[in-house]
Short mmCIF file of C-alpha atoms and ligand atoms in Angstrom, two decimals:
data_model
loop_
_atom_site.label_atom_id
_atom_site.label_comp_id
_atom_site.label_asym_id
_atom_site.label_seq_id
_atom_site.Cartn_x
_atom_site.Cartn_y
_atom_site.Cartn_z
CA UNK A 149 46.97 32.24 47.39
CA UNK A 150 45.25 30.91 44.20
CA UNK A 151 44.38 27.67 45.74
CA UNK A 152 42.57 28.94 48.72
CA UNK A 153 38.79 29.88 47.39
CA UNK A 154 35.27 29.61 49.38
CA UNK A 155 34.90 26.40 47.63
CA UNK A 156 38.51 24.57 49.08
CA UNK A 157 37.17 25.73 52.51
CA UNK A 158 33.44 24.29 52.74
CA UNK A 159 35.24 20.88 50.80
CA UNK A 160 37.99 21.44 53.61
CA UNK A 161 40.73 20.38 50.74
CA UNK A 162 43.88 22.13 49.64
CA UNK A 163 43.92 22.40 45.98
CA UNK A 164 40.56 23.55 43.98
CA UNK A 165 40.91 20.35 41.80
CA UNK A 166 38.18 17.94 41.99
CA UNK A 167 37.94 14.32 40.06
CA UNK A 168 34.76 14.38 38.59
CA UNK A 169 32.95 10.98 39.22
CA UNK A 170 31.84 8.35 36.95
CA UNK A 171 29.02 5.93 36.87
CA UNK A 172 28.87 2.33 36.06
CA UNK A 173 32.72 0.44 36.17
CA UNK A 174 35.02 4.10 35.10
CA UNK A 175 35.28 5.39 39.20
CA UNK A 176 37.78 3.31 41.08
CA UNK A 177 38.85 3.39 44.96
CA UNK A 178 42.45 4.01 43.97
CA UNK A 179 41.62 6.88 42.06
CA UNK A 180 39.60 8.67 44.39
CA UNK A 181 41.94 7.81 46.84
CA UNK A 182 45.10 9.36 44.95
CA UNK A 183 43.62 12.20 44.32
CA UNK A 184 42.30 12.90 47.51
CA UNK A 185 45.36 12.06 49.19
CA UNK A 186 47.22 14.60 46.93
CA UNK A 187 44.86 17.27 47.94
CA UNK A 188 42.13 17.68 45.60
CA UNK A 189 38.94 16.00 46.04
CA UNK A 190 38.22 12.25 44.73
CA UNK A 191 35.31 10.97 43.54
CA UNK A 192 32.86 7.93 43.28
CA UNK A 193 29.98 7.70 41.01
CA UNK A 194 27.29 5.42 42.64
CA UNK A 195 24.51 5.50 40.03
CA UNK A 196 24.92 1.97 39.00
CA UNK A 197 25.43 0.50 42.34
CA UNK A 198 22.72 -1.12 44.95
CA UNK A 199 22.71 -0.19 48.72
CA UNK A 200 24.58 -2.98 49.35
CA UNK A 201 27.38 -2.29 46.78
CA UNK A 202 27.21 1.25 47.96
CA UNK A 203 28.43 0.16 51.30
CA UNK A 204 31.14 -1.62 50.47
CA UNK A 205 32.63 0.62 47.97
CA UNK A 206 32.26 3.01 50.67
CA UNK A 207 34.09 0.60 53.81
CA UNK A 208 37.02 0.55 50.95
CA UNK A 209 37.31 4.08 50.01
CA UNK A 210 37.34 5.07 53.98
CA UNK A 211 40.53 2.20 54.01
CA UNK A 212 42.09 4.26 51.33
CA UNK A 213 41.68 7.64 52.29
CA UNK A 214 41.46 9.69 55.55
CA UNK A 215 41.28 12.98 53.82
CA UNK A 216 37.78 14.51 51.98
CA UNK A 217 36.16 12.66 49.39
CA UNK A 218 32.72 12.75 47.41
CA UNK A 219 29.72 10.48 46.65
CA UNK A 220 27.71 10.69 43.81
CA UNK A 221 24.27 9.83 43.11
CA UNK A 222 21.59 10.63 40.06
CA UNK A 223 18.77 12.20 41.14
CA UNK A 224 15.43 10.55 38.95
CA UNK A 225 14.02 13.23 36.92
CA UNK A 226 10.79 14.20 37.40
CA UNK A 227 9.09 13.26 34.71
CA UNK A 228 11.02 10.43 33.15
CA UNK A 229 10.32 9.46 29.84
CA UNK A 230 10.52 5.22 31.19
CA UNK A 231 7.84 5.94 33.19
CA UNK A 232 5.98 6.42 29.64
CA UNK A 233 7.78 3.71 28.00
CA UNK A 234 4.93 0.89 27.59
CA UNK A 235 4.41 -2.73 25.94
CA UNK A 236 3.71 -0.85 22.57
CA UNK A 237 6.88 0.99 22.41
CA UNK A 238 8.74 -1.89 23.35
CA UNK A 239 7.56 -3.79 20.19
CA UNK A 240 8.19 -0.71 17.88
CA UNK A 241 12.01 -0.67 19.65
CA UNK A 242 11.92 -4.40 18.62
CA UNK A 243 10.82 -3.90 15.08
CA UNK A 244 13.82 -1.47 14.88
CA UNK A 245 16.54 -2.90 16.06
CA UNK A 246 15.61 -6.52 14.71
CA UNK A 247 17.94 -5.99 11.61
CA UNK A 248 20.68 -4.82 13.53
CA UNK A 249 20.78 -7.38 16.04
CA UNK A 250 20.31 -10.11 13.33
CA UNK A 251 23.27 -8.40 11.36
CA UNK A 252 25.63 -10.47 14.09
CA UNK A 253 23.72 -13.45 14.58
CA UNK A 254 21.59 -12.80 18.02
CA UNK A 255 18.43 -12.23 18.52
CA UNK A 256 16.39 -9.07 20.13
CA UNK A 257 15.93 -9.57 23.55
CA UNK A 258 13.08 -11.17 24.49
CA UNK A 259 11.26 -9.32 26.91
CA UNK A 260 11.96 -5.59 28.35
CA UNK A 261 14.34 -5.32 30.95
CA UNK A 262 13.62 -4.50 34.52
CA UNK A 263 15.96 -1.31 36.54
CA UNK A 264 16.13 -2.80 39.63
CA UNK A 265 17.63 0.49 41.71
CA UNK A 266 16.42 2.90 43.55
CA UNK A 267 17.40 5.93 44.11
CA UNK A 268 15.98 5.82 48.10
CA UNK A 269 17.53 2.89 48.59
CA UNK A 270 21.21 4.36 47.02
CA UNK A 271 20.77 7.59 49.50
CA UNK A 272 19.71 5.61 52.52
CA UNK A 273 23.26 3.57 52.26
CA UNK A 274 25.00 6.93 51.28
CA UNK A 275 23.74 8.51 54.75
CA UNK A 276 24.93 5.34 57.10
CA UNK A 277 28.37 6.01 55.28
CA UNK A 278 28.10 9.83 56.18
CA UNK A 279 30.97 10.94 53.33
CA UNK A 280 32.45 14.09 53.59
CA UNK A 281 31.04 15.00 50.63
CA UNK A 282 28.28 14.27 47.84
CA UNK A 283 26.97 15.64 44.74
CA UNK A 284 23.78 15.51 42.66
CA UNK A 285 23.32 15.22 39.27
CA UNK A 286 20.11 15.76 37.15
CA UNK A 287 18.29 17.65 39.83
CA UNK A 288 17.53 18.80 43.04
CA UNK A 289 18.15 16.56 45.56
CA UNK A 290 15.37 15.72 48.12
CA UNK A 291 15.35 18.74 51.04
CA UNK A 292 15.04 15.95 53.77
CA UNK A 293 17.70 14.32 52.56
CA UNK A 294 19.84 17.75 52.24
CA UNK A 295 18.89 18.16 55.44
CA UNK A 296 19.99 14.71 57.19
CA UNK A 297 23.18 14.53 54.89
CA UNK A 298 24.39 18.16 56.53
CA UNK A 299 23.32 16.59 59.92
CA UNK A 300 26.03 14.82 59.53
CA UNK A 301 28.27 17.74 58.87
CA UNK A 302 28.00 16.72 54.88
CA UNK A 303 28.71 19.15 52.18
CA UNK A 304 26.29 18.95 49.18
CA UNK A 305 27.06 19.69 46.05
CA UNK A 306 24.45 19.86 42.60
CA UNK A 307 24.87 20.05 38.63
CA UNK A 308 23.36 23.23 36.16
CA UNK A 309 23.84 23.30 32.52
CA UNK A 310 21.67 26.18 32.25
CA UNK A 311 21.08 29.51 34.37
CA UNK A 312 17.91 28.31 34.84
CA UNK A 313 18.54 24.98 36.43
CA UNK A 314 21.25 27.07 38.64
CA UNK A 315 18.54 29.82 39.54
CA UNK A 316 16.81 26.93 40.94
CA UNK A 317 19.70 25.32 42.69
CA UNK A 318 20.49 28.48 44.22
CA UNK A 319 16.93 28.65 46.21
CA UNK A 320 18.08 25.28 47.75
CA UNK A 321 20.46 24.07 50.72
CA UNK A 322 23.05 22.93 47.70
CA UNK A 323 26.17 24.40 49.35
CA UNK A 324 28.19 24.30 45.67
CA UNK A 325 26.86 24.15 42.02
CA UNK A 326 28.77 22.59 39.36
CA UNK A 327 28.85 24.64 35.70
CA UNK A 328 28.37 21.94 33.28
CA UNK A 329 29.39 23.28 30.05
CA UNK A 330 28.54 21.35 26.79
CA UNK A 331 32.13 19.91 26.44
CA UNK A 332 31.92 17.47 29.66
CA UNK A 333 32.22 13.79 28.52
CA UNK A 334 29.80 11.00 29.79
CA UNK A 335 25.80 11.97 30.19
CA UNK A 336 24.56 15.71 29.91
CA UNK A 337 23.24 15.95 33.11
CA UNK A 338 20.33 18.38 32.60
CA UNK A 339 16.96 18.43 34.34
CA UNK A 340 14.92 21.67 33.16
CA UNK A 341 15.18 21.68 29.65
CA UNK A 342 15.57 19.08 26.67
CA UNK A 343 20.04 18.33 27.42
CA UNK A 344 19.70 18.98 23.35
CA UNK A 345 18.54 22.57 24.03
CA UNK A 346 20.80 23.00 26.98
CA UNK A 347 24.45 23.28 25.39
CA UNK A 348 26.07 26.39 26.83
CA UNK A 349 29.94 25.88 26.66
CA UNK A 350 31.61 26.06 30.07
CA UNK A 351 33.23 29.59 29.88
CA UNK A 352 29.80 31.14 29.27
CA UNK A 353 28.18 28.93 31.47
CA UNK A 354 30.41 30.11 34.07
CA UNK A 355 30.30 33.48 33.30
CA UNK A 356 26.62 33.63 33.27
CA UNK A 357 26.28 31.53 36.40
CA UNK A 358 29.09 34.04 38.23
CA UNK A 359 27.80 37.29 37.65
CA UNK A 360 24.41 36.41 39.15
CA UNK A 361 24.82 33.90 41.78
CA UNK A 362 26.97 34.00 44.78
CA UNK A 363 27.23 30.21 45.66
CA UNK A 364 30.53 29.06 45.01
CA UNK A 365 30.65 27.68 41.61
CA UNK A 366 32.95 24.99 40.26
CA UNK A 367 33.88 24.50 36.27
CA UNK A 368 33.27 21.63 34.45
CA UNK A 369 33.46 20.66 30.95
CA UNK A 370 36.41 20.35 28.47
CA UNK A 371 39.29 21.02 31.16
CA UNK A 372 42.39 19.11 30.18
CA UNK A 373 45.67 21.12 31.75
CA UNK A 374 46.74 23.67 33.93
CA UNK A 375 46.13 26.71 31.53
CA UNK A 376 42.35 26.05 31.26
CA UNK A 377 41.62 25.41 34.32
CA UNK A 378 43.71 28.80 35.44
CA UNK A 379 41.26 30.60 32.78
CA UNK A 380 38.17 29.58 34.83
CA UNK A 381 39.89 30.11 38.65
CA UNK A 382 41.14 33.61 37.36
CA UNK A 383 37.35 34.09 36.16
CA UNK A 384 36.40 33.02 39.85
CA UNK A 385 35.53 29.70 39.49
CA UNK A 386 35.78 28.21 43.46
CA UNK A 387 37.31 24.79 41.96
CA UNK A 388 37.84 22.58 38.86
CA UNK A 389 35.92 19.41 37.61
CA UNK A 390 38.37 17.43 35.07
CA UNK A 391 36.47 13.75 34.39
CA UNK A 392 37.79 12.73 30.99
CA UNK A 393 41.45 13.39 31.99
CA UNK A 394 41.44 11.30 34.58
CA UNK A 395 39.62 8.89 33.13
CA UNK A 396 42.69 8.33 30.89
CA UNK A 397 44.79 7.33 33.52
CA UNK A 398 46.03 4.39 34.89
CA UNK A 399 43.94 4.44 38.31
CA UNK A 400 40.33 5.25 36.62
CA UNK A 401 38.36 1.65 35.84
CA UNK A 402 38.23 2.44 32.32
CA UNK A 403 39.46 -0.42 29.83
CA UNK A 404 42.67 -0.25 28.07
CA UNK A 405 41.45 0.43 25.38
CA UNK A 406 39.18 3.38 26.45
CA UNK A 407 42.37 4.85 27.92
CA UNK A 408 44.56 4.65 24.68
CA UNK A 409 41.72 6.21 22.98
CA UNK A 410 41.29 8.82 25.24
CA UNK A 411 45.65 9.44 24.89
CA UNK A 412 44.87 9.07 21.05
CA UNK A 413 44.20 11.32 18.34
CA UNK A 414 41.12 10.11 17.69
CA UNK A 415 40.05 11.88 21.49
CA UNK A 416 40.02 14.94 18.89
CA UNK A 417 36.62 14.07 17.38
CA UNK A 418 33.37 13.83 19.90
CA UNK A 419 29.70 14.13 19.90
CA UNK A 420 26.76 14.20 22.04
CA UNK A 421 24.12 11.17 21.07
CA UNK A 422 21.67 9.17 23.13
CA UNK A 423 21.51 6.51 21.19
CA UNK A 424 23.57 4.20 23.71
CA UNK A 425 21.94 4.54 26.34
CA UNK A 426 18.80 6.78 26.00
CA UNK A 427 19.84 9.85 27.15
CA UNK A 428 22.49 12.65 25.74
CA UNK A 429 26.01 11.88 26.39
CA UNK A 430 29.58 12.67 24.83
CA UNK A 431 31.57 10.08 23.15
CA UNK A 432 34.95 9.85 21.05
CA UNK A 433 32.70 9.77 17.36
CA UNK A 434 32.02 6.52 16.39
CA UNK A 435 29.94 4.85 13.48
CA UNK A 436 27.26 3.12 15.63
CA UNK A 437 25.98 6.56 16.67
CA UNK A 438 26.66 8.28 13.02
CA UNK A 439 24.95 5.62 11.32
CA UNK A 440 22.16 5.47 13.88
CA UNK A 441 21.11 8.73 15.17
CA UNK A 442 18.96 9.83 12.21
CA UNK A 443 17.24 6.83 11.63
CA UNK A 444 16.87 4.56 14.67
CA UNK A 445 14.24 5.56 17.51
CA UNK A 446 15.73 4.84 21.06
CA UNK A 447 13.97 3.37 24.40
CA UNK A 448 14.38 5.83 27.36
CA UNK A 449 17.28 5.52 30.11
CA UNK A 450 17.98 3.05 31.08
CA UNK A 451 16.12 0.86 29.02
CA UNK A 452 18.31 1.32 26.17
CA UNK A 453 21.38 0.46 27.60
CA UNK A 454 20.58 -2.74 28.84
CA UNK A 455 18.83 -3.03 25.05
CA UNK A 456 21.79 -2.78 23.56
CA UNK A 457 24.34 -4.51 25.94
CA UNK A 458 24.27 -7.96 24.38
CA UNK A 459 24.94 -6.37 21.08
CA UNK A 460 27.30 -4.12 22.44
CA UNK A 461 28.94 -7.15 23.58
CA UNK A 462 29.18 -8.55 20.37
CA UNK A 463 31.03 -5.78 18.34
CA UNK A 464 33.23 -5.62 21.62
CA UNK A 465 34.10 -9.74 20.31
CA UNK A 466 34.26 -8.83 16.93
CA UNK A 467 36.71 -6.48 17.46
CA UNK A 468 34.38 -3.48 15.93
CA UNK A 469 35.35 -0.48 18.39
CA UNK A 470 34.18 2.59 16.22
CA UNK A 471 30.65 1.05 16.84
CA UNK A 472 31.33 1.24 20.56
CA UNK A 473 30.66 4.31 23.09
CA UNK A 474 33.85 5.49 24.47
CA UNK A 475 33.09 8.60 26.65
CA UNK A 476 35.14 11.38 26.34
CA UNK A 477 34.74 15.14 26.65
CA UNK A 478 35.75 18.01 24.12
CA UNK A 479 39.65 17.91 25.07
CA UNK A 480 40.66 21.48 25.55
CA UNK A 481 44.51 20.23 25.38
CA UNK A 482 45.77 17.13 23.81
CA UNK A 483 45.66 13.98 26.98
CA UNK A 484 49.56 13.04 27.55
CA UNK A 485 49.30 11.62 31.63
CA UNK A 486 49.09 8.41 32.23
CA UNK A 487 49.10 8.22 35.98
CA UNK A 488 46.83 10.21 38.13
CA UNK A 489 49.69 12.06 40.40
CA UNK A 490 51.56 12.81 37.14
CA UNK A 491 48.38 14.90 35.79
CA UNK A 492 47.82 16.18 39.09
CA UNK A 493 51.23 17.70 39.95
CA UNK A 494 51.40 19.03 36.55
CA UNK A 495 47.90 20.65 36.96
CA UNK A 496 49.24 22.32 39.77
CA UNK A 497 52.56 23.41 38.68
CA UNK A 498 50.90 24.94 35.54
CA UNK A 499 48.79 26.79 37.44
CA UNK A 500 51.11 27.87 39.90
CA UNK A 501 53.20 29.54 37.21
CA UNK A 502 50.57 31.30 35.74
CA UNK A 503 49.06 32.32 39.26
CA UNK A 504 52.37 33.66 39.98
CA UNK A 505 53.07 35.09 36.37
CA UNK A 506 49.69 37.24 37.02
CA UNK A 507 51.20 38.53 40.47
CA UNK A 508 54.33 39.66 39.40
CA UNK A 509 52.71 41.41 36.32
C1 LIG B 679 32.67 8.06 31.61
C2 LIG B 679 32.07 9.20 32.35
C3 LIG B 679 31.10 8.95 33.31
C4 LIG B 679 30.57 10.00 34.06
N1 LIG B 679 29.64 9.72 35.03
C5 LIG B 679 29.21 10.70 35.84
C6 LIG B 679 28.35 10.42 36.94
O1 LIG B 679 27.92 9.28 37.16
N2 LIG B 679 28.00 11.45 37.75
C7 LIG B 679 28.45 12.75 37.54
O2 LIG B 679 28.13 13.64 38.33
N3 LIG B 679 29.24 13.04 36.50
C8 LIG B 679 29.63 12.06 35.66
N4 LIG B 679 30.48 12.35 34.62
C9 LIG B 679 30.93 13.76 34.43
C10 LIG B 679 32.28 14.01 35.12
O3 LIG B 679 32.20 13.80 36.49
C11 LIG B 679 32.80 15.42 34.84
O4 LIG B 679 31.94 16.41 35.34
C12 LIG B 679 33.00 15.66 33.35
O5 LIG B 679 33.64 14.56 32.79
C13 LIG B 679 33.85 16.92 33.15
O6 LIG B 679 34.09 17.14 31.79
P1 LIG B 679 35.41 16.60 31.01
O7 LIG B 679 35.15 15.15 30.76
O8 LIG B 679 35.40 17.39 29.76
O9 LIG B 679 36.58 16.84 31.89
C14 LIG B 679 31.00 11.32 33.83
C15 LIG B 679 31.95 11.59 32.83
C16 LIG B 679 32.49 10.55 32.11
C17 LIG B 679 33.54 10.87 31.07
#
């Protein structure tokens, strides 16, 4: 059966089709929930979100769902550039983006902002919820914390763009690694290298990653229907990560207008720039970034997202969406579904035929 794999048995879910999570407002409880309850495995990303929020969101997704679900936190890297990020730099960030933010009337903010999380504090409130699931991103999680997560019977999953990060992955108690390939939408998620010098597509990711590691390995990156994600099961992928397609549907906490965009033509055109928030990320194109990324120096994450959010704010008022970040991946198939069971059922029934077109060749 082409949905049974190691990777549907550790996650203890039916189909190998997992919604990817995402951070800040884009993850909802309803579309975790939907696709959980379906079969696959829902998602919530947490990075945003204080101990507090954490266990909330997490009292409502257990409401919601009684089948397998996953957490998601960002693990800090080691050496963080905002670590480095002093007075100095602040003032040369200023000096920058003074015309810019005078261009529409406000003024550059004042003093440098503070990031209030923690990641301690996120994984303490993840373990009192003890979720079926969660996965890491940018790193290796803490071992003690592997270790008191799978106490709990939790399995853990971790991101590699690179062989390298997933050589090091492998050493670990990670149960399943993620292939990241360059096409994902939202933040590159790599910890090794540069995320510039880390942009291996998905396929060769994969293939790379599968012929010398035997951890289960799920895709991820630029997977849009049934056909692609066949290509990558066939290949031996243990499960699917689609993010961008469901982020287009009704259920994901995306705006309206994200979602048309996404369902748009303009989806077609995407690139990776950290100029929105500090780090590397894939977004539909837009001019902010275009007419930006040569010129403009940027403050680490996530000091420059917080930077930029009052201006943000104010091409959001003026109407002035091509200057906006609208994550997306590299669409490997034009985005048609609007609701999350619609994309779901026809994820399956797409790969169903092909699954049984290969058995009765
Ligand atoms: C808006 C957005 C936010 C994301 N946030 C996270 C996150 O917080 N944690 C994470 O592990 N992955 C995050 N991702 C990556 C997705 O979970 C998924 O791996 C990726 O979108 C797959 O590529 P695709 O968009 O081409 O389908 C995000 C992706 C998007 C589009």
């Amino acid at each position: 059966m082409w949905n049974k794999t190691k990777a549907t048995q550790l996650l203890n879910i039916k189909y190998p089709i997992i919604q990817g999570p995402f951070g800040g407002s884009f993850s909802s409880v309803k579309l975790l929930s939907t696709v959980s309850n379906l079969g696959g495995l829902g998602s919530f990303g947490l990075n945003s979100f204080s101990h507090e929020q954490i266990l909330e969101i997490g009292s409502a997704i257990k409401k919601a769902t009684s089948k397998p679900y996953n957490l998601n936190l960002w693990v800090p890297l080691k050496s963080d550039p905002v670590h480095r990020f002093k007075e100095q730099d602040y003032n040369a960030w200023k000096d920058t983006y003074d015309p810019i933010f005078r261009e529409v009337d406000l003024s550059i903010p004042a003093a440098m902002p503070k990031n209030e999380l923690n990641f301690e504090d996120q994984l303490e409130a993840v373990l009192k919820l003890r979720p079926p699931v969660v996965s890491f991103i940018f790193g290796i999680p803490p071992l003690e914390a592997i270790k008191e997560l799978k106490k709990n019977g939790t399995t853990i999953i971790a991101a590699a763009t690179t062989i390298e990060e997933a050589l090091l992955l492998n050493d670990t108690e990670v149960d399943i690694m993620i292939a990241t390939g360059k096409e994902a939408g939202g933040h590159r998620p790599s910890f090794l290298n540069a995320a510039e010098n880390s942009l291996q597509s998905t396929e060769d990711l994969l293939k790379l990653i599968l012929a010398k590691l035997d951890k289960p390995i799920i895709a991820a990156g630029g997977i849009s229907n049934g056909e692609i994600a066949w290509k990558y099961l066939e290949m031996g992928a243990g499960a699917v990560q689609l993010g961008t397609a469901f982020l287009a549907t009704h259920e994901s906490g995306a705006t309206l207008e994200h979602k048309e965009l996404l369902l748009s033509k303009n989806s077609y055109s995407t690139e990776l720039s950290k100029i929105f928030t500090g780090r590397l990320a894939r977004t539909i194109t837009n001019s902010f970034s275009i007419d930006s990324l040569e010129k403009l120096i940027h403050a680490p994450y996530p000091l420059q997202s917080k930077l930029l959010s009052p201006l943000m704010k104010k091409y959001k008022e003026n109407g002035w969406g091509e200057k906006l970040a609208f994550w997306a991946g590299e669409p490997s198939a034009i985005l048609t579904k609007r609701s999350t069971e619609s994309l779901f059922e026809s994820l399956i029934q797409e790969i169903e035929l092909l699954a049984l077109k290969k058995k009765g060749a």
